[in-house]
Amino acid sequence: MTARLVCLGAFAGAHGVRGDAKIRTFTEVEENIAAYGPLCTEDGRIFNVKVLSVLKPGLVLARVKEIAAREQVEALGGVKLFVARNALPPAEDGSFYIEDLIGLVAVDEDGAALGRIAAMHNFGAGDIIELQPEHGSTIFVPFSDEAASGVDIAAKRITLKRALTEPPPPDEDEPG
């Protein structure tokens, strides 16, 4: 079985002429982008990152051992950086990593199966659950207290509000 990877950040541009990189971080503490060992890309490249400073929330200035020139950093713009899930420390009691939700069975408030969590997304306005029902197309549900009333990692299930997982009824004014 292949190790699950967790995205910790992405290259966000070059800084200076020596090849220092700006990296957008998805970690709670920005400096932790470099705390779990070498980072890898989806195509298998490995990078050893040393954080030099926090530029602003969610963005660090870093020196990357494998990069020697500004042009190399510029070529990596947007490339995501991953670490193996098992390199992260265990989640504290009652908490979890977003990555841990993928694959959980989703049920409604009455315990009826809704599908499985196929992926988690964040397009800038908050976390979104991609729910894959047994039949039909995926459904996107906000990952909020209103939509997800319970996460039980040990039982491998998440409780979602059924009303938010059903497609809207067809508009009666539209033909068809």
PDB file of C-alpha atoms in Angstrom:
ATOM      1  CA  MET A   1       0.000   0.000   0.000  1.00  0.00           C
ATOM      2  CA  THR A   2       1.289   3.437  -0.931  1.00  0.00           C
ATOM      3  CA  ALA A   3       1.712   5.920   1.911  1.00  0.00           C
ATOM      4  CA  ARG A   4      -0.951   8.603   2.020  1.00  0.00           C
ATOM      5  CA  LEU A   5       0.425  12.034   1.328  1.00  0.00           C
ATOM      6  CA  VAL A   6      -0.668  15.259   2.972  1.00  0.00           C
ATOM      7  CA  CYS A   7      -0.209  18.569   1.194  1.00  0.00           C
ATOM      8  CA  LEU A   8       1.596  21.019   3.492  1.00  0.00           C
ATOM      9  CA  GLY A   9       2.120  23.862   1.047  1.00  0.00           C
ATOM     10  CA  ALA A  10       3.038  25.051  -2.433  1.00  0.00           C
ATOM     11  CA  PHE A  11       5.768  27.080  -4.066  1.00  0.00           C
ATOM     12  CA  ALA A  12       4.532  30.664  -4.422  1.00  0.00           C
ATOM     13  CA  GLY A  13       7.413  32.471  -6.112  1.00  0.00           C
ATOM     14  CA  ALA A  14      11.049  33.451  -5.930  1.00  0.00           C
ATOM     15  CA  HIS A  15      12.725  35.896  -3.560  1.00  0.00           C
ATOM     16  CA  GLY A  16      16.063  37.481  -4.362  1.00  0.00           C
ATOM     17  CA  VAL A  17      18.661  36.188  -6.791  1.00  0.00           C
ATOM     18  CA  ARG A  18      20.068  33.200  -4.855  1.00  0.00           C
ATOM     19  CA  GLY A  19      17.037  30.981  -5.239  1.00  0.00           C
ATOM     20  CA  ASP A  20      15.204  31.523  -1.969  1.00  0.00           C
ATOM     21  CA  ALA A  21      11.558  30.550  -2.272  1.00  0.00           C
ATOM     22  CA  LYS A  22       8.259  31.894  -1.055  1.00  0.00           C
ATOM     23  CA  ILE A  23       6.110  28.957   0.041  1.00  0.00           C
ATOM     24  CA  ARG A  24       2.402  29.133   0.800  1.00  0.00           C
ATOM     25  CA  THR A  25       1.799  26.973   3.876  1.00  0.00           C
ATOM     26  CA  PHE A  26      -1.260  24.962   4.820  1.00  0.00           C
ATOM     27  CA  THR A  27       0.051  24.192   8.296  1.00  0.00           C
ATOM     28  CA  GLU A  28      -1.393  25.691  11.460  1.00  0.00           C
ATOM     29  CA  VAL A  29       2.030  27.091  12.381  1.00  0.00           C
ATOM     30  CA  GLU A  30       3.809  28.371   9.269  1.00  0.00           C
ATOM     31  CA  GLU A  31       7.259  27.117  10.309  1.00  0.00           C
ATOM     32  CA  ASN A  32       5.927  23.561  10.505  1.00  0.00           C
ATOM     33  CA  ILE A  33       6.144  23.276   6.724  1.00  0.00           C
ATOM     34  CA  ALA A  34       9.741  22.149   7.387  1.00  0.00           C
ATOM     35  CA  ALA A  35       9.163  20.265  10.658  1.00  0.00           C
ATOM     36  CA  TYR A  36       8.339  16.790   9.322  1.00  0.00           C
ATOM     37  CA  GLY A  37      11.331  16.047   7.117  1.00  0.00           C
ATOM     38  CA  PRO A  38      11.880  16.325   3.374  1.00  0.00           C
ATOM     39  CA  LEU A  39       8.889  17.306   1.259  1.00  0.00           C
ATOM     40  CA  CYS A  40       7.990  15.704  -2.047  1.00  0.00           C
ATOM     41  CA  THR A  41       6.046  16.723  -5.130  1.00  0.00           C
ATOM     42  CA  GLU A  42       3.403  14.726  -6.964  1.00  0.00           C
ATOM     43  CA  ASP A  43       6.010  13.741  -9.567  1.00  0.00           C
ATOM     44  CA  GLY A  44       8.427  12.439  -6.897  1.00  0.00           C
ATOM     45  CA  ARG A  45      10.948  15.271  -6.553  1.00  0.00           C
ATOM     46  CA  ILE A  46      12.303  15.668  -3.009  1.00  0.00           C
ATOM     47  CA  PHE A  47      13.013  19.031  -1.356  1.00  0.00           C
ATOM     48  CA  ASN A  48      14.730  19.802   1.946  1.00  0.00           C
ATOM     49  CA  VAL A  49      13.233  23.073   3.182  1.00  0.00           C
ATOM     50  CA  LYS A  50      14.605  25.449   5.815  1.00  0.00           C
ATOM     51  CA  VAL A  51      12.278  28.279   6.855  1.00  0.00           C
ATOM     52  CA  LEU A  52      14.103  31.612   7.042  1.00  0.00           C
ATOM     53  CA  SER A  53      11.146  33.757   8.132  1.00  0.00           C
ATOM     54  CA  VAL A  54       7.390  34.125   8.111  1.00  0.00           C
ATOM     55  CA  LEU A  55       6.483  36.792   5.560  1.00  0.00           C
ATOM     56  CA  LYS A  56       2.795  36.908   6.534  1.00  0.00           C
ATOM     57  CA  PRO A  57       0.195  34.422   7.739  1.00  0.00           C
ATOM     58  CA  GLY A  58       0.322  31.427   5.423  1.00  0.00           C
ATOM     59  CA  LEU A  59       3.510  32.468   3.619  1.00  0.00           C
ATOM     60  CA  VAL A  60       7.154  31.769   4.482  1.00  0.00           C
ATOM     61  CA  LEU A  61      10.507  32.609   3.010  1.00  0.00           C
ATOM     62  CA  ALA A  62      12.576  29.440   2.705  1.00  0.00           C
ATOM     63  CA  ARG A  63      15.887  28.137   1.502  1.00  0.00           C
ATOM     64  CA  VAL A  64      15.600  24.871  -0.388  1.00  0.00           C
ATOM     65  CA  LYS A  65      18.756  22.760  -0.462  1.00  0.00           C
ATOM     66  CA  GLU A  66      18.070  21.413  -3.955  1.00  0.00           C
ATOM     67  CA  ILE A  67      17.555  24.874  -5.495  1.00  0.00           C
ATOM     68  CA  ALA A  68      20.480  27.124  -6.407  1.00  0.00           C
ATOM     69  CA  ALA A  69      18.958  29.787  -8.675  1.00  0.00           C
ATOM     70  CA  ARG A  70      15.949  32.081  -8.893  1.00  0.00           C
ATOM     71  CA  GLU A  71      14.955  30.550 -12.249  1.00  0.00           C
ATOM     72  CA  GLN A  72      14.578  27.118 -10.634  1.00  0.00           C
ATOM     73  CA  VAL A  73      12.135  28.524  -8.070  1.00  0.00           C
ATOM     74  CA  GLU A  74      10.183  30.404 -10.742  1.00  0.00           C
ATOM     75  CA  ALA A  75       9.751  27.144 -12.678  1.00  0.00           C
ATOM     76  CA  LEU A  76       8.158  25.565  -9.568  1.00  0.00           C
ATOM     77  CA  GLY A  77       5.403  28.169  -9.135  1.00  0.00           C
ATOM     78  CA  GLY A  78       2.253  26.470  -7.800  1.00  0.00           C
ATOM     79  CA  VAL A  79       3.892  23.048  -7.343  1.00  0.00           C
ATOM     80  CA  LYS A  80       2.457  21.434  -4.211  1.00  0.00           C
ATOM     81  CA  LEU A  81       4.632  20.026  -1.427  1.00  0.00           C
ATOM     82  CA  PHE A  82       3.654  16.844   0.398  1.00  0.00           C
ATOM     83  CA  VAL A  83       4.759  14.731   3.341  1.00  0.00           C
ATOM     84  CA  ALA A  84       3.750  11.169   4.220  1.00  0.00           C
ATOM     85  CA  ARG A  85       0.747  11.151   6.586  1.00  0.00           C
ATOM     86  CA  ASN A  86       2.645   8.935   9.037  1.00  0.00           C
ATOM     87  CA  ALA A  87       5.346  11.633   9.386  1.00  0.00           C
ATOM     88  CA  LEU A  88       2.849  13.913  11.130  1.00  0.00           C
ATOM     89  CA  PRO A  89       2.378  13.682  14.893  1.00  0.00           C
ATOM     90  CA  PRO A  90      -0.782  11.977  16.142  1.00  0.00           C
ATOM     91  CA  ALA A  91      -3.804  14.261  16.325  1.00  0.00           C
ATOM     92  CA  GLU A  92      -4.747  15.377  19.813  1.00  0.00           C
ATOM     93  CA  ASP A  93      -7.753  13.739  21.501  1.00  0.00           C
ATOM     94  CA  GLY A  94     -10.976  14.874  19.886  1.00  0.00           C
ATOM     95  CA  SER A  95      -9.223  16.359  16.868  1.00  0.00           C
ATOM     96  CA  PHE A  96      -8.107  15.072  13.474  1.00  0.00           C
ATOM     97  CA  TYR A  97      -6.318  16.037  10.305  1.00  0.00           C
ATOM     98  CA  ILE A  98      -8.518  16.975   7.341  1.00  0.00           C
ATOM     99  CA  GLU A  99      -6.695  14.228   5.423  1.00  0.00           C
ATOM    100  CA  ASP A 100      -8.109  11.677   7.901  1.00  0.00           C
ATOM    101  CA  LEU A 101     -11.648  12.370   6.648  1.00  0.00           C
ATOM    102  CA  ILE A 102     -10.981  10.948   3.191  1.00  0.00           C
ATOM    103  CA  GLY A 103     -12.532   7.505   2.885  1.00  0.00           C
ATOM    104  CA  LEU A 104     -14.893   7.868   5.845  1.00  0.00           C
ATOM    105  CA  VAL A 105     -18.450   6.617   5.432  1.00  0.00           C
ATOM    106  CA  ALA A 106     -20.930   9.487   5.501  1.00  0.00           C
ATOM    107  CA  VAL A 107     -24.286   8.917   7.207  1.00  0.00           C
ATOM    108  CA  ASP A 108     -27.252  11.171   7.863  1.00  0.00           C
ATOM    109  CA  GLU A 109     -28.703  12.096  11.246  1.00  0.00           C
ATOM    110  CA  ASP A 110     -30.653   8.806  11.330  1.00  0.00           C
ATOM    111  CA  GLY A 111     -27.604   6.682  10.466  1.00  0.00           C
ATOM    112  CA  ALA A 112     -28.585   6.026   6.827  1.00  0.00           C
ATOM    113  CA  ALA A 113     -25.611   5.772   4.463  1.00  0.00           C
ATOM    114  CA  LEU A 114     -25.005   8.755   2.167  1.00  0.00           C
ATOM    115  CA  GLY A 115     -21.736   7.669   0.554  1.00  0.00           C
ATOM    116  CA  ARG A 116     -18.002   8.077   1.196  1.00  0.00           C
ATOM    117  CA  ILE A 117     -15.785  11.113   1.513  1.00  0.00           C
ATOM    118  CA  ALA A 118     -13.875  11.148  -1.780  1.00  0.00           C
ATOM    119  CA  ALA A 119     -11.801  14.277  -1.141  1.00  0.00           C
ATOM    120  CA  MET A 120     -11.536  17.477   0.832  1.00  0.00           C
ATOM    121  CA  HIS A 121     -11.098  20.832  -0.889  1.00  0.00           C
ATOM    122  CA  ASN A 122     -10.526  24.425   0.071  1.00  0.00           C
ATOM    123  CA  PHE A 123     -10.967  26.971  -2.692  1.00  0.00           C
ATOM    124  CA  GLY A 124     -10.462  29.906  -0.331  1.00  0.00           C
ATOM    125  CA  ALA A 125     -13.830  30.184   1.415  1.00  0.00           C
ATOM    126  CA  GLY A 126     -13.520  27.209   3.773  1.00  0.00           C
ATOM    127  CA  ASP A 127     -13.233  23.452   3.656  1.00  0.00           C
ATOM    128  CA  ILE A 128     -15.548  21.542   1.308  1.00  0.00           C
ATOM    129  CA  ILE A 129     -16.395  17.835   1.497  1.00  0.00           C
ATOM    130  CA  GLU A 130     -16.583  15.949  -1.794  1.00  0.00           C
ATOM    131  CA  LEU A 131     -19.134  13.215  -1.113  1.00  0.00           C
ATOM    132  CA  GLN A 132     -19.364  10.236  -3.475  1.00  0.00           C
ATOM    133  CA  PRO A 133     -22.779   8.592  -3.122  1.00  0.00           C
ATOM    134  CA  GLU A 134     -23.154   4.924  -4.006  1.00  0.00           C
ATOM    135  CA  HIS A 135     -24.934   5.987  -7.210  1.00  0.00           C
ATOM    136  CA  GLY A 136     -24.747   9.254  -9.076  1.00  0.00           C
ATOM    137  CA  SER A 137     -22.446  12.236  -9.213  1.00  0.00           C
ATOM    138  CA  THR A 138     -20.332  13.618  -6.424  1.00  0.00           C
ATOM    139  CA  ILE A 139     -21.885  16.209  -4.141  1.00  0.00           C
ATOM    140  CA  PHE A 140     -20.063  19.121  -2.543  1.00  0.00           C
ATOM    141  CA  VAL A 141     -20.995  19.934   1.061  1.00  0.00           C
ATOM    142  CA  PRO A 142     -19.489  22.660   3.237  1.00  0.00           C
ATOM    143  CA  PHE A 143     -17.453  21.269   6.115  1.00  0.00           C
ATOM    144  CA  SER A 144     -19.103  23.334   8.828  1.00  0.00           C
ATOM    145  CA  ASP A 145     -20.711  22.725  12.215  1.00  0.00           C
ATOM    146  CA  GLU A 146     -24.122  23.087  10.544  1.00  0.00           C
ATOM    147  CA  ALA A 147     -23.428  20.504   7.825  1.00  0.00           C
ATOM    148  CA  ALA A 148     -21.247  17.994   9.705  1.00  0.00           C
ATOM    149  CA  SER A 149     -22.603  17.280  13.149  1.00  0.00           C
ATOM    150  CA  GLY A 150     -20.175  14.539  14.070  1.00  0.00           C
ATOM    151  CA  VAL A 151     -16.819  13.072  13.070  1.00  0.00           C
ATOM    152  CA  ASP A 152     -15.815   9.709  14.507  1.00  0.00           C
ATOM    153  CA  ILE A 153     -12.383   8.797  13.165  1.00  0.00           C
ATOM    154  CA  ALA A 154     -12.244   5.545  15.188  1.00  0.00           C
ATOM    155  CA  ALA A 155     -15.570   4.368  13.731  1.00  0.00           C
ATOM    156  CA  LYS A 156     -14.559   5.720  10.275  1.00  0.00           C
ATOM    157  CA  ARG A 157     -17.747   7.740   9.854  1.00  0.00           C
ATOM    158  CA  ILE A 158     -18.989  11.279   9.599  1.00  0.00           C
ATOM    159  CA  THR A 159     -22.551  12.484  10.160  1.00  0.00           C
ATOM    160  CA  LEU A 160     -23.844  14.972   7.597  1.00  0.00           C
ATOM    161  CA  LYS A 161     -27.117  16.857   7.405  1.00  0.00           C
ATOM    162  CA  ARG A 162     -29.148  15.026   4.753  1.00  0.00           C
ATOM    163  CA  ALA A 163     -30.771  18.194   3.395  1.00  0.00           C
ATOM    164  CA  LEU A 164     -27.358  19.505   2.367  1.00  0.00           C
ATOM    165  CA  THR A 165     -26.442  16.313   0.517  1.00  0.00           C
ATOM    166  CA  GLU A 166     -29.461  16.172  -1.781  1.00  0.00           C
ATOM    167  CA  PRO A 167     -29.587  17.907  -5.146  1.00  0.00           C
ATOM    168  CA  PRO A 168     -32.019  20.811  -5.328  1.00  0.00           C
ATOM    169  CA  PRO A 169     -35.454  20.026  -6.755  1.00  0.00           C
ATOM    170  CA  PRO A 170     -35.910  20.918 -10.443  1.00  0.00           C
ATOM    171  CA  ASP A 171     -37.188  24.421 -11.126  1.00  0.00           C
ATOM    172  CA  GLU A 172     -40.877  24.109 -12.033  1.00  0.00           C
ATOM    173  CA  ASP A 173     -40.630  27.061 -14.436  1.00  0.00           C
ATOM    174  CA  GLU A 174     -38.017  25.334 -16.572  1.00  0.00           C
ATOM    175  CA  PRO A 175     -39.124  23.000 -19.377  1.00  0.00           C
ATOM    176  CA  GLY A 176     -38.045  19.426 -19.275  1.00  0.00           C
TER     177      GLY A 176
END
